[in-house]
PDB file of C-alpha atoms in Angstrom:
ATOM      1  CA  UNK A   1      49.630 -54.325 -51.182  1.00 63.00           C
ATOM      2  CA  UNK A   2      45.989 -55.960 -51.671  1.00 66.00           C
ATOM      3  CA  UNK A   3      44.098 -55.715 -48.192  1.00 69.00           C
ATOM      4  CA  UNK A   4      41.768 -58.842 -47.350  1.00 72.00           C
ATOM      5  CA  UNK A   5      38.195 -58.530 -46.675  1.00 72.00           C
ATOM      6  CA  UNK A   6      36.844 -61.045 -43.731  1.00 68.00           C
ATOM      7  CA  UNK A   7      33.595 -61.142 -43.045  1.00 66.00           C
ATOM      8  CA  UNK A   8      32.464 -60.505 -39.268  1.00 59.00           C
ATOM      9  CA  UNK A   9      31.308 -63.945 -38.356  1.00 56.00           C
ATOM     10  CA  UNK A  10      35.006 -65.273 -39.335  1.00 57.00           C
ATOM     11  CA  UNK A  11      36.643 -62.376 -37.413  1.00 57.00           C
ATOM     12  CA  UNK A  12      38.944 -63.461 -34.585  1.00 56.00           C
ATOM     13  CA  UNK A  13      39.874 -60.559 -33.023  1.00 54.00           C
ATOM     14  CA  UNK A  14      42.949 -59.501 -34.696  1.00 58.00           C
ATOM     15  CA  UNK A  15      44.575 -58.214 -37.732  1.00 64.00           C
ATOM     16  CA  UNK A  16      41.526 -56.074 -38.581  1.00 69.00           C
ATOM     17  CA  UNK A  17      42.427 -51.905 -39.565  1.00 77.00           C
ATOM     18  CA  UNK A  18      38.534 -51.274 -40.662  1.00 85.00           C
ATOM     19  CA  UNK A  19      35.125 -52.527 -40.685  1.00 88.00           C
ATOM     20  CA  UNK A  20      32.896 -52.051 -43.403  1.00 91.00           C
ATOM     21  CA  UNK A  21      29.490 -50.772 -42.798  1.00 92.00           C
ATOM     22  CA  UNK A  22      26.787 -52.596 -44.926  1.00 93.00           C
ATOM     23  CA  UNK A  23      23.407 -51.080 -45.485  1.00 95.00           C
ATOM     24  CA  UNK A  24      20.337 -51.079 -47.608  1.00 96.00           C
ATOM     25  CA  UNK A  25      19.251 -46.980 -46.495  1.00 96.00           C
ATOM     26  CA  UNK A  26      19.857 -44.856 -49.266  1.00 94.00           C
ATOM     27  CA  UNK A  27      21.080 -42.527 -46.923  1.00 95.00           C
ATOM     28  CA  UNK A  28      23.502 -44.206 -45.368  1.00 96.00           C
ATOM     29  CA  UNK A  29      25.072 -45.872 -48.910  1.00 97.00           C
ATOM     30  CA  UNK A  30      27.593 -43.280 -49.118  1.00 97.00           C
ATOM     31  CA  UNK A  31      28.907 -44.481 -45.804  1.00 97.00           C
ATOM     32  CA  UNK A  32      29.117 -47.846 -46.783  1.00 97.00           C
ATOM     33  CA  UNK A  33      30.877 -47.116 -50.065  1.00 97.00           C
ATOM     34  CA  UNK A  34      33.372 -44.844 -47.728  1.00 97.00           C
ATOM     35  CA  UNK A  35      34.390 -47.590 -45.276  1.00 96.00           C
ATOM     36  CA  UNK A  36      34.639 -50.140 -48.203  1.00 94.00           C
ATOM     37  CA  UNK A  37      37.233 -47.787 -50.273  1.00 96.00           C
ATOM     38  CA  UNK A  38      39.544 -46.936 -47.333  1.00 96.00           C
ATOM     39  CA  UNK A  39      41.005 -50.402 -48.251  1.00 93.00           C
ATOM     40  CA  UNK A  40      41.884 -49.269 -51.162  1.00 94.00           C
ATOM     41  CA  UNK A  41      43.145 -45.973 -49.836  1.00 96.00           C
ATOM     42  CA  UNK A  42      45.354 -48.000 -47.522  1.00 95.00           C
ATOM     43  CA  UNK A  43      46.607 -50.290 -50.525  1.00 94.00           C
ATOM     44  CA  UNK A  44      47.728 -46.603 -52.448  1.00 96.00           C
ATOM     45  CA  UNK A  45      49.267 -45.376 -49.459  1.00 96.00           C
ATOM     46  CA  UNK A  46      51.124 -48.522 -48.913  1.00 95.00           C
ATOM     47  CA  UNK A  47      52.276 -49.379 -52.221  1.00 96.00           C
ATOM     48  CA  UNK A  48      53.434 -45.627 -52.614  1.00 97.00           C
ATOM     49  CA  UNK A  49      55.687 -45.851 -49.390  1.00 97.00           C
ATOM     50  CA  UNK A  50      57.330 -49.338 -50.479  1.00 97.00           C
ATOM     51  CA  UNK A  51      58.050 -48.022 -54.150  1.00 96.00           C
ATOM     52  CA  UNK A  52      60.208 -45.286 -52.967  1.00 97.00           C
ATOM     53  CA  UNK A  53      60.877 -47.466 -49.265  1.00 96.00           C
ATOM     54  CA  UNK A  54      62.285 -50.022 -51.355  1.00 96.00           C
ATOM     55  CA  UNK A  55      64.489 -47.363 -53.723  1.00 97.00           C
ATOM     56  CA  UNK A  56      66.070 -45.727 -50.672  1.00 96.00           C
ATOM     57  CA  UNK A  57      66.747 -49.466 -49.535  1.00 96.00           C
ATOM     58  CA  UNK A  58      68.392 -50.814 -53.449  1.00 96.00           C
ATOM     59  CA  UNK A  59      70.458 -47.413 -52.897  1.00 96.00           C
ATOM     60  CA  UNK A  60      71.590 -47.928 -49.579  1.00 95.00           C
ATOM     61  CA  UNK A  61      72.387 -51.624 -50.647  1.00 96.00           C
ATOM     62  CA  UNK A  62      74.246 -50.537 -53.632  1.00 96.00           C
ATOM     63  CA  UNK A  63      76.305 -47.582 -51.614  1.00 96.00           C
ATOM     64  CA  UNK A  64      77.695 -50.902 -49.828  1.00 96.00           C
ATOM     65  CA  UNK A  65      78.458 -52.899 -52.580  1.00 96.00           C
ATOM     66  CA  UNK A  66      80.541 -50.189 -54.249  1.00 96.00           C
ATOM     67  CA  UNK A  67      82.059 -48.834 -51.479  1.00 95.00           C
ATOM     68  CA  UNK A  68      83.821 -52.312 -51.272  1.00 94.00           C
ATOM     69  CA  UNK A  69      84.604 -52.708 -55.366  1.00 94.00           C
ATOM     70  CA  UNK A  70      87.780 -54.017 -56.546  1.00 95.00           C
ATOM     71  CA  UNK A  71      90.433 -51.236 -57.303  1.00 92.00           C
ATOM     72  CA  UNK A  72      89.964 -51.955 -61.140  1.00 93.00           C
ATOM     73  CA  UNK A  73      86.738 -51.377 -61.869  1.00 95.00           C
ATOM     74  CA  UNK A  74      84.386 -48.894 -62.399  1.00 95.00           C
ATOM     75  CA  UNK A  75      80.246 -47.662 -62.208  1.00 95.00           C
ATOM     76  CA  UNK A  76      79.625 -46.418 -66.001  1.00 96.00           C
ATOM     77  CA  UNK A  77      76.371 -44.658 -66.423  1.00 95.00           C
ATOM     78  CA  UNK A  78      75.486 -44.255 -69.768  1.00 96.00           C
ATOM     79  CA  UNK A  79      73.067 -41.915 -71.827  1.00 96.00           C
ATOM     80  CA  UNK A  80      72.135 -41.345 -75.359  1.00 96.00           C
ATOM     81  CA  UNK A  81      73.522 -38.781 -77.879  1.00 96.00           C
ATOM     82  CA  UNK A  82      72.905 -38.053 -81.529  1.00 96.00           C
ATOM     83  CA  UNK A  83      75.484 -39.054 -83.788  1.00 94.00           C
ATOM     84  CA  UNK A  84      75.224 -38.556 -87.533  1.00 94.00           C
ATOM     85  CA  UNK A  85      71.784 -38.470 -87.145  1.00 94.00           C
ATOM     86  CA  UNK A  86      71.122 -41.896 -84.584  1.00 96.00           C
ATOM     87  CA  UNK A  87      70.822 -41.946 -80.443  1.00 97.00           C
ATOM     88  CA  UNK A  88      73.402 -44.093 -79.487  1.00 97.00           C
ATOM     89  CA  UNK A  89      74.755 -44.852 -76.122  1.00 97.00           C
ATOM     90  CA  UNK A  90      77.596 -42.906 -74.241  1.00 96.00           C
ATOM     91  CA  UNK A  91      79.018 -43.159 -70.970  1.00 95.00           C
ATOM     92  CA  UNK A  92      78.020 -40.118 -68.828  1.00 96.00           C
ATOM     93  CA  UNK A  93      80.361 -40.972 -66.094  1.00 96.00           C
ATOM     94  CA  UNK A  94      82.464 -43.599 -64.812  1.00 96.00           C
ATOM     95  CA  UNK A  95      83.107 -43.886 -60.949  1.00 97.00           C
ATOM     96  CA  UNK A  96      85.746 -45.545 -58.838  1.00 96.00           C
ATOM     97  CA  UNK A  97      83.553 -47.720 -56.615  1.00 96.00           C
ATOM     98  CA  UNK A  98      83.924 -45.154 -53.527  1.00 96.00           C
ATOM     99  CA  UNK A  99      82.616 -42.699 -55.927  1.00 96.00           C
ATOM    100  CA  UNK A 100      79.988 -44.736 -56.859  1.00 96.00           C
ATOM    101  CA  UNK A 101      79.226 -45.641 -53.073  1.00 96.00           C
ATOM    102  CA  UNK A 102      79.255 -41.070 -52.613  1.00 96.00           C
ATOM    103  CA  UNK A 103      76.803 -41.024 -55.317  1.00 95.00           C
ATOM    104  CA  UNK A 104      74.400 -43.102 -53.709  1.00 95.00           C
ATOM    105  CA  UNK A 105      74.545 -42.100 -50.215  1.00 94.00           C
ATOM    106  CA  UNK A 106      73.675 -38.324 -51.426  1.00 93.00           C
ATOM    107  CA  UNK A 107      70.963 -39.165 -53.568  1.00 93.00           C
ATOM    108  CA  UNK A 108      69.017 -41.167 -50.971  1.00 94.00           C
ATOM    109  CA  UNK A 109      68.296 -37.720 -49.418  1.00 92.00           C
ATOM    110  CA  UNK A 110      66.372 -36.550 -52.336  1.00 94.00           C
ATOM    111  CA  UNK A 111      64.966 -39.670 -53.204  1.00 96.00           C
ATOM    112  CA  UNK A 112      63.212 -39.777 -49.824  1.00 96.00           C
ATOM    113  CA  UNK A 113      62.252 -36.077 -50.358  1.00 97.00           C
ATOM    114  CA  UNK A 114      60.655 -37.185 -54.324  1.00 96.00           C
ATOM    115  CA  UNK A 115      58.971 -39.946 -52.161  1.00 97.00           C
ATOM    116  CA  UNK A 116      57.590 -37.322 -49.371  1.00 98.00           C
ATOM    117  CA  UNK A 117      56.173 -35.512 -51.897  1.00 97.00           C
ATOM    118  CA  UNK A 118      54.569 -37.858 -53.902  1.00 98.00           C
ATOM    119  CA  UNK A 119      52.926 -39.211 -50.247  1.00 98.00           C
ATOM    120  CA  UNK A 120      51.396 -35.861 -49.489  1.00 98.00           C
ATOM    121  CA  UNK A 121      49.944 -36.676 -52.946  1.00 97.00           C
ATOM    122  CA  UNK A 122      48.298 -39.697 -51.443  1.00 98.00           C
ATOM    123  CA  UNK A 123      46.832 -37.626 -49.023  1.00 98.00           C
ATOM    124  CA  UNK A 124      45.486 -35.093 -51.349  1.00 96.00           C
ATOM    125  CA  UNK A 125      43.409 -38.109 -53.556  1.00 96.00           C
ATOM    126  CA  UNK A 126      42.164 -39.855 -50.762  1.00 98.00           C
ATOM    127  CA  UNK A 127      40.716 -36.244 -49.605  1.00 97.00           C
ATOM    128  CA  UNK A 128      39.393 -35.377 -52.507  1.00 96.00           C
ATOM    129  CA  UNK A 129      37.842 -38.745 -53.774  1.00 96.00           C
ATOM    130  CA  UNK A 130      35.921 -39.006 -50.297  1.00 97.00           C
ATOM    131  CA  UNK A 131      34.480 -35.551 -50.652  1.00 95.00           C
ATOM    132  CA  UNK A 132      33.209 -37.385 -54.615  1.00 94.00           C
ATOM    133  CA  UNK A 133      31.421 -40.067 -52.765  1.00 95.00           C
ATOM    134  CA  UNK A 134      29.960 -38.187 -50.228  1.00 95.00           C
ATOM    135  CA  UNK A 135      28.944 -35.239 -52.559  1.00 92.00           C
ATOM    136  CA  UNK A 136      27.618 -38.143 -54.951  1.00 91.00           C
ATOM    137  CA  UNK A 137      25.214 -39.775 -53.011  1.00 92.00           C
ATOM    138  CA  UNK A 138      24.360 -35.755 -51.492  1.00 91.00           C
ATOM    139  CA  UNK A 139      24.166 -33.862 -54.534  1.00 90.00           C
ATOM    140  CA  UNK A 140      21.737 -31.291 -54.420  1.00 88.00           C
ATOM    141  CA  UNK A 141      24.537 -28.725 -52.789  1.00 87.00           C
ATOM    142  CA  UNK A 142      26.181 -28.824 -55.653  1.00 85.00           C
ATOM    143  CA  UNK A 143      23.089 -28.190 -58.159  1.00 89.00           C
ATOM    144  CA  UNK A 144      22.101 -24.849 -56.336  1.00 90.00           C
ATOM    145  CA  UNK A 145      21.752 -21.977 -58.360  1.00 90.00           C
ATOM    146  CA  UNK A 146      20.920 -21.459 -62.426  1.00 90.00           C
ATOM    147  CA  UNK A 147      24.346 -21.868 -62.919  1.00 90.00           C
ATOM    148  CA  UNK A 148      23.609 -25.304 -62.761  1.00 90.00           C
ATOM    149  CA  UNK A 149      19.819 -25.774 -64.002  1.00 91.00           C
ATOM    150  CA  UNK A 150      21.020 -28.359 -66.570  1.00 91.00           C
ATOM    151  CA  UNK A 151      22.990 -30.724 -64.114  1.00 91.00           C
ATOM    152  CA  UNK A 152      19.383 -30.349 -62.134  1.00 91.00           C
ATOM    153  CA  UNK A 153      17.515 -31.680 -65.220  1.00 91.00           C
ATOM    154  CA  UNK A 154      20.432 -34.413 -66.081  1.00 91.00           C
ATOM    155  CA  UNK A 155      19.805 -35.422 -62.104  1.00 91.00           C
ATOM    156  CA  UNK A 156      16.389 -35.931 -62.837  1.00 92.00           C
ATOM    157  CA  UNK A 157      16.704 -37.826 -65.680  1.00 91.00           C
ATOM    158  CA  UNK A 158      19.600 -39.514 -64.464  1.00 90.00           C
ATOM    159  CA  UNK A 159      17.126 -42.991 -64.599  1.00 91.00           C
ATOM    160  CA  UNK A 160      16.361 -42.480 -67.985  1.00 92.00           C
ATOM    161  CA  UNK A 161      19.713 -41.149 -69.053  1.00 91.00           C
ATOM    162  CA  UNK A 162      22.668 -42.640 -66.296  1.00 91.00           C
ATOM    163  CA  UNK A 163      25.581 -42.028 -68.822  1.00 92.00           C
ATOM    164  CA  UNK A 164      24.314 -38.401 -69.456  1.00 93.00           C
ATOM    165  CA  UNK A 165      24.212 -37.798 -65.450  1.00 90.00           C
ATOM    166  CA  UNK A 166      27.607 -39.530 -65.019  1.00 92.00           C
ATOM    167  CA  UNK A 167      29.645 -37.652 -67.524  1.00 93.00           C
ATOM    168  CA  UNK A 168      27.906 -33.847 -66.372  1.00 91.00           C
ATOM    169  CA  UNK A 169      28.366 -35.018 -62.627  1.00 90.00           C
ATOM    170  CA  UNK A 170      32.253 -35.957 -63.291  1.00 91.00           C
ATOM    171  CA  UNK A 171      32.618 -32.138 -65.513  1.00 92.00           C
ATOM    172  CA  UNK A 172      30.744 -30.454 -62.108  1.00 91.00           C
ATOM    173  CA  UNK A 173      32.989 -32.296 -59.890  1.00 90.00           C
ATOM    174  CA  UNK A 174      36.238 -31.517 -61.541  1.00 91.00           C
ATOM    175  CA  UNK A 175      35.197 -27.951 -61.607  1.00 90.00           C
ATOM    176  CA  UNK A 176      35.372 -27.655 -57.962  1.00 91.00           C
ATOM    177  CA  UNK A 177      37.603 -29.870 -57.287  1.00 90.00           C
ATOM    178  CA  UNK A 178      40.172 -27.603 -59.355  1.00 90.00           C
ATOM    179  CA  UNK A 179      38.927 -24.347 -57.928  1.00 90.00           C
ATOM    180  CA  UNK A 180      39.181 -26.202 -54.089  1.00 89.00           C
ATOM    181  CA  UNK A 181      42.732 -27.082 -54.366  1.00 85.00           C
ATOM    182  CA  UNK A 182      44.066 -22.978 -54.164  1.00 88.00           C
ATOM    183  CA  UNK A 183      42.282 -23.061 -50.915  1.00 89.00           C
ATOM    184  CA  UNK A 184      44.622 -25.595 -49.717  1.00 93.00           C
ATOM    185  CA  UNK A 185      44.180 -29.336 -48.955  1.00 96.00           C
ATOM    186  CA  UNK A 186      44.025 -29.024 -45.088  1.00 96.00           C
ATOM    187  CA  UNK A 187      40.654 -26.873 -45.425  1.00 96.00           C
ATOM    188  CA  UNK A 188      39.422 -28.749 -48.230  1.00 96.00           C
ATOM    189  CA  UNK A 189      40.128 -32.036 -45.521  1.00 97.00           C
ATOM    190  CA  UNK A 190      38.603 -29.986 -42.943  1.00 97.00           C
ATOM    191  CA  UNK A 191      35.572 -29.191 -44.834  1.00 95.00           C
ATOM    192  CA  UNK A 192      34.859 -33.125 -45.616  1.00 96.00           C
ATOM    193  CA  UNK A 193      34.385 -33.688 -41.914  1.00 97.00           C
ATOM    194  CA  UNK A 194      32.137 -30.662 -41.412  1.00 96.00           C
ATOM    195  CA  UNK A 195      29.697 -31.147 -44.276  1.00 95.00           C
ATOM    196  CA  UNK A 196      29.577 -34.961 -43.128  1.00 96.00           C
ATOM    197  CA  UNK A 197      28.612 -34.206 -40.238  1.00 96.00           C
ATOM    198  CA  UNK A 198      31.938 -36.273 -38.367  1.00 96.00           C
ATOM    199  CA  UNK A 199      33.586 -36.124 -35.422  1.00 95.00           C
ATOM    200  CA  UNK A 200      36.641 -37.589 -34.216  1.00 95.00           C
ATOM    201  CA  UNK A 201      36.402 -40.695 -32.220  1.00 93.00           C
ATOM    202  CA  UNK A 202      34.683 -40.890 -28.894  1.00 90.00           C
ATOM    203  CA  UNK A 203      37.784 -43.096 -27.670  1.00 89.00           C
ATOM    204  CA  UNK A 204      40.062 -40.303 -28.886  1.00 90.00           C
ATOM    205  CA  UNK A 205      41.584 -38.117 -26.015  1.00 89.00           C
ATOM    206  CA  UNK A 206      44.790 -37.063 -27.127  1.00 91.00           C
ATOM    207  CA  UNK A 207      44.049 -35.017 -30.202  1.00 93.00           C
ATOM    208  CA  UNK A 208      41.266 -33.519 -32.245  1.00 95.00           C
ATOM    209  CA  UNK A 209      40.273 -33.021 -36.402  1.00 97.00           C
ATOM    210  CA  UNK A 210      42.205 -29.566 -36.009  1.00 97.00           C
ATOM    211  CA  UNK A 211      45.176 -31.034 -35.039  1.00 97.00           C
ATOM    212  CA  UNK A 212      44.875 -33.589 -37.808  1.00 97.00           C
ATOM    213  CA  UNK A 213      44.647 -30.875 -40.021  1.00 97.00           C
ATOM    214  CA  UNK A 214      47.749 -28.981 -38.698  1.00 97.00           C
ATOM    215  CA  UNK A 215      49.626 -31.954 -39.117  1.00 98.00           C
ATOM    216  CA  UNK A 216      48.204 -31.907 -43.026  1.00 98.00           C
ATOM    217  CA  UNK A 217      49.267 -28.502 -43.068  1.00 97.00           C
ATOM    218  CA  UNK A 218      52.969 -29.054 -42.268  1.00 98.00           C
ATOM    219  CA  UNK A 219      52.988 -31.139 -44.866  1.00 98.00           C
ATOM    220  CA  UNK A 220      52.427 -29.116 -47.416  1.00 97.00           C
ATOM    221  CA  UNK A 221      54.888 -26.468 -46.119  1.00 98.00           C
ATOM    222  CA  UNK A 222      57.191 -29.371 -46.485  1.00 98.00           C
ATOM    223  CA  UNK A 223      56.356 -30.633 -49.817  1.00 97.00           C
ATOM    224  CA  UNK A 224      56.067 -26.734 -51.140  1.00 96.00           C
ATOM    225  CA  UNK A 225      59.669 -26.903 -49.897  1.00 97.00           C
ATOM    226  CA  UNK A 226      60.552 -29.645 -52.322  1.00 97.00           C
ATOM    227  CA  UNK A 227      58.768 -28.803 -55.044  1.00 95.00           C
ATOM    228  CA  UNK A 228      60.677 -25.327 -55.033  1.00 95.00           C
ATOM    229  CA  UNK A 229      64.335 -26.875 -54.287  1.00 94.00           C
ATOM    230  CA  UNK A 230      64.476 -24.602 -50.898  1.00 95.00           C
ATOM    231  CA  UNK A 231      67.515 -25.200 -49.787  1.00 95.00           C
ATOM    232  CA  UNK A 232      67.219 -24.342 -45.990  1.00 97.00           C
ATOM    233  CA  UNK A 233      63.862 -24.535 -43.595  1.00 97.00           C
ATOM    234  CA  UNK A 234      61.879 -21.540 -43.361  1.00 97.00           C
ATOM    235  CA  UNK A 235      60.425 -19.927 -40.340  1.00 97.00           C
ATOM    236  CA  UNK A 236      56.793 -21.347 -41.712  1.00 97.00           C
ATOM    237  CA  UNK A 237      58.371 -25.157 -41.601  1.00 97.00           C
ATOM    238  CA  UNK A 238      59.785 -24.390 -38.443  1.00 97.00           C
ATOM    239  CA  UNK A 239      56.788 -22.936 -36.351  1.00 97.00           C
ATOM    240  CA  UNK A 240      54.758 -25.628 -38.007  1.00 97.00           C
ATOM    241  CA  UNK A 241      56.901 -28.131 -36.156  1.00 97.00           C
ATOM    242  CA  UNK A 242      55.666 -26.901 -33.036  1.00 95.00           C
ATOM    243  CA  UNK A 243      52.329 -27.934 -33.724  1.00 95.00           C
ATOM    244  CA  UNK A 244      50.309 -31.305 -31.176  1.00 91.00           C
ATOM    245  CA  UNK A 245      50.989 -33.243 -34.272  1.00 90.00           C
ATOM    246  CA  UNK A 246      54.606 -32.778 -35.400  1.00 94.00           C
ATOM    247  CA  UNK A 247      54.776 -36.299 -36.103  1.00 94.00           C
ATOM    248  CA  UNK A 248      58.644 -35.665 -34.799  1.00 94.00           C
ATOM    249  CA  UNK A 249      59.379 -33.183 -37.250  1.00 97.00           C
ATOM    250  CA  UNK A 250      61.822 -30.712 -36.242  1.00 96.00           C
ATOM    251  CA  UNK A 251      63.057 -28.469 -38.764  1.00 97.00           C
ATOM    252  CA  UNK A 252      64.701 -25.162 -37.528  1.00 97.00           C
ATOM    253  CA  UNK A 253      64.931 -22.114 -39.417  1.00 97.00           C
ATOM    254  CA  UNK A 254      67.454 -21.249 -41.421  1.00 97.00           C
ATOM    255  CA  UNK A 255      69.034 -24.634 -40.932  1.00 97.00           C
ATOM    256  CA  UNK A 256      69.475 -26.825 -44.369  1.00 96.00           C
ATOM    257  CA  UNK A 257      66.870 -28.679 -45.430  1.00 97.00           C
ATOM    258  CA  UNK A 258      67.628 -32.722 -44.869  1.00 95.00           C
ATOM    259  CA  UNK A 259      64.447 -34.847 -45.990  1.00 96.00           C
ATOM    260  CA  UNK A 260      64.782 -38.120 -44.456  1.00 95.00           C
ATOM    261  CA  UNK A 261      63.426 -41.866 -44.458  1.00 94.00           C
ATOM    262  CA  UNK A 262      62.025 -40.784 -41.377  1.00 96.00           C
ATOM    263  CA  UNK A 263      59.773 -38.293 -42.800  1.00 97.00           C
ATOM    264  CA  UNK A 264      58.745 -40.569 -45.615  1.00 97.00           C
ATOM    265  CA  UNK A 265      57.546 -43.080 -42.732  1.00 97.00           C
ATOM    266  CA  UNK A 266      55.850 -40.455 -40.355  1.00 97.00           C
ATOM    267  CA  UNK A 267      53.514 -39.370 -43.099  1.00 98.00           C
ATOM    268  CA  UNK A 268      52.614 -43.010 -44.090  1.00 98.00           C
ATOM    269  CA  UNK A 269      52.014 -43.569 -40.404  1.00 97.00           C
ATOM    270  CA  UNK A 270      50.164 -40.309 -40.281  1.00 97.00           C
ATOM    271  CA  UNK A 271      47.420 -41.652 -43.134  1.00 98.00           C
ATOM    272  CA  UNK A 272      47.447 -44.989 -41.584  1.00 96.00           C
ATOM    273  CA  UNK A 273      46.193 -43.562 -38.591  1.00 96.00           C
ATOM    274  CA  UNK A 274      43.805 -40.889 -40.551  1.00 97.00           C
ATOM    275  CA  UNK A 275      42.062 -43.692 -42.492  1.00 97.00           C
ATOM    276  CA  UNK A 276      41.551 -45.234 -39.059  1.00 95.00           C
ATOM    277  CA  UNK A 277      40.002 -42.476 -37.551  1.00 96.00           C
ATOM    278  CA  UNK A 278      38.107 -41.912 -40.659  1.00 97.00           C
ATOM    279  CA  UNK A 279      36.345 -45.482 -40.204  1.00 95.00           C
ATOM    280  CA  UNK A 280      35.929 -45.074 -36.816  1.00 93.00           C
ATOM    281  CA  UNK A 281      34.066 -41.916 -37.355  1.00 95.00           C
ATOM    282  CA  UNK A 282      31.781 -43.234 -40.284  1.00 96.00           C
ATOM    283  CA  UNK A 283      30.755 -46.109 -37.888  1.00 93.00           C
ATOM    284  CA  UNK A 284      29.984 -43.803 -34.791  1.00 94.00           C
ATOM    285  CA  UNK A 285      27.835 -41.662 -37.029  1.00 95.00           C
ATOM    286  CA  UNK A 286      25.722 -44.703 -37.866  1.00 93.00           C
ATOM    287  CA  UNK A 287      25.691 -46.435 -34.869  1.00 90.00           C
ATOM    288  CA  UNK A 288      26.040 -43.080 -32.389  1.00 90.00           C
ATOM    289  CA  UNK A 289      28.232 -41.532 -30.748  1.00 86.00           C
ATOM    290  CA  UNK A 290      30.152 -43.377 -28.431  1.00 82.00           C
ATOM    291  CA  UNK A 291      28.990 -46.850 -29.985  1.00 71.00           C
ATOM    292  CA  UNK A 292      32.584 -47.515 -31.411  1.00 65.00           C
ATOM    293  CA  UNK A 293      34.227 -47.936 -27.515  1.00 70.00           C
ATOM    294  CA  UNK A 294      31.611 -50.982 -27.389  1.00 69.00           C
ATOM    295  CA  UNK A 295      32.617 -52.017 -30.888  1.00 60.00           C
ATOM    296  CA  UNK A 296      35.994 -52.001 -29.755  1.00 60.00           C
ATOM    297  CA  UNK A 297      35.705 -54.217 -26.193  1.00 61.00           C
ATOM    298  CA  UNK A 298      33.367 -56.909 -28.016  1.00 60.00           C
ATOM    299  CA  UNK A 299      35.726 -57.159 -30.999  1.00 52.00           C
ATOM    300  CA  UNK A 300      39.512 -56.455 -29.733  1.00 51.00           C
TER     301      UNK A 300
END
C-alpha cells in the first residue's frame, strides 16, 4: 500500500495523514527523517492488516461456496508422505462441502488471532526503528562509559571510516535493542517520547501518551495470550480492558478466548492514529507548542 508524497504548494486540503518536516539543522535532521518514514510505517501497517484482512475474507468467501456444494463432491486436502523412499502426494482429508464450509468458519478465528499477533509486531518495529533514528542522529548516550571507548573512536572517525562507524553503530544498537525488549514494548514506547523530548498534541483533549501506552500494553497481554494458546481470558486481559483506551476490547475473565476481525481492525486503527500523533508531535516540537492547531485551520 505505497503512500504518495505531495508537496505543500500542490496540497488541497485533503487526503493528507502527515507532513514531512524538511530542514537543513543538523539538529533537527532526525526529525525530518522521522516524519518522512512514518509513510513507510503506515505502508507496513497497512499491507500487514490486508494480508491477513484479505485471508479472513477468501475464508469467509470459501465457507459460502462450500456450504452450497453439490451432494457429490468433495474438499480433498492433500499432503506429502514418503513412499519407498519419494514425497508424494496424499489426501489428508476429504470433506462433504458443509464440512468444508465448518472448517472454514472455525479457522477464521485463529487466523484473525495469527494476524493480531503479527500486528502487535508492527507496532513493536515501528517503536524500535524510531528510537534507531533518533538515537542515530543523538548518539553520544549511547557511547557513555569505557564499555564503549571504541564505538567513541569509530564515531570520531566515522568521516574517515563511515562503513567502520555503520557496522559498530548497528552491533551497539542491536545490543540494546535485545536487552530493551524484556522490559516490555510499552516502556520501551514510552521511553522514545521522553528522551525526545515529545508531547502529545496540543489539540489532543481526550487522552494522553500514558494512555497510549496502556492501550500498547493490552496488547501484548493479548498477543502473550496467543502466542501461549490460552484458551480462556485472564484476569490481566480483563482488567486491561478497563483501561481509557480499550479500543472496545472486552474480554472477561475466565470467559473463552474469541479473537476477532474486530480486534485485528482496532489495532490497525490504533497505529493509524499513533503514527498521527507521532507527526503531529515531531512538528509541534519544531515549530512549538501549540503551532500544530494553526497548522491545522490554514491547511484542513
Amino acid at each position: 500500500m505505497p503512500q504518495k508524497k505531495i508537496e505543500w504548494r500542490d496540497h488541497q486540503g485533503q487526503g493528507v495523514q502527515n507532513w514531512i518536516h524538511r530542514t537543513d539543522k543538523p539538529e533537527e535532521k532526525w526529525i525530518e527523517e522521522t516524519t518522512e518514514t512514518i509513510g513507510s510505517w503506515r505502508d507496513l501497517s497497512r499491507s500487514v492488516y490486508l494480508r491477513w484482512a484479505l485471508t479472513i475474507n477468501a475464508m469467509h468467501v470459501s465457507a459460502n461456496y462450500y456450504e452450497n456444494l453439490a451432494d457429490d463432491r468433495r474438499l480433498k486436502t492433500e499432503t506429502l508422505r514418503a513412499q519407498n523412499g519419494v514425497a508424494v502426494k496424499v489426501p489428508l482429508a476429504i470433506w462433504t462441502g458443509g464440512e468444508a464450509a465448518e472448517r472454514y468458519t472455525e479457522s477464521q478465528e485463529l487466523i484473525a488471532a495469527y494476524g493480531f499477533a503479527d500486528m502487535y509486531g508492527v507496532i513493536e518495529d515501528i517503536t524500535f526503528d524510531a528510537h534507531e533514528i533518533f538515537r542515530r542522529h543523538n548518539p553520544h548516550d549511547f557511547m557513555k562509559g569505557p564499555e564503549h571507548k571504541g564505538l567513541r573512536r569509530k564515531f570520531n572517525r566515522r568521516d574517515e571510516d563511515p562503513e567502520s562507524w555503520n557496522d559498530a553503530w548497528s552491533k551497539r544498537f542491536e545490543d540494546w535493542r535485545r536487552k530493551k525488549l524484556y522490559e516490555g514494548l510499552p516502556r520501551v514506547a514510552l521511553s522514545y517520547w521522553t528522551s525526545c523530548g515529545l508531547r502529545k498534541p496540543s489539540t489532543y483533549r481526550h487522552t494522553e501518551i500514558t494512555d497510549w501506552m496502556d492501550t500498547i500494553k493490552m496488547f501484548g497481554v493479548l498477543r502473550n495470550h496467543i502466542t501461549h494458546s490460552a484458551p480462556n481470558v485472564t484476569e490481566e486481559l480483563s482488567d486491561c480492558c478497563a483501561i481509557k483506551g480499550s479500543m472496545g476490547f472486552a474480554f472477561e475473565a475466565g470467559a473463552e478466548l474469541k479473537v476477532e476481525l474486530f480486534h485485528l481492525m482496532a489495532i490497525e486503527c490504533f497505529i493509524d492514529q499513533y503514527l498521527t500523533a507521532l507527526n503531529m508531535s515531531l512538528l509541534e516540537l519544531v515549530y512549538g507548542y501549540g503551532h500544530w492547531a494553526k497548522i491545522d485551520k490554514q491547511f484542513r
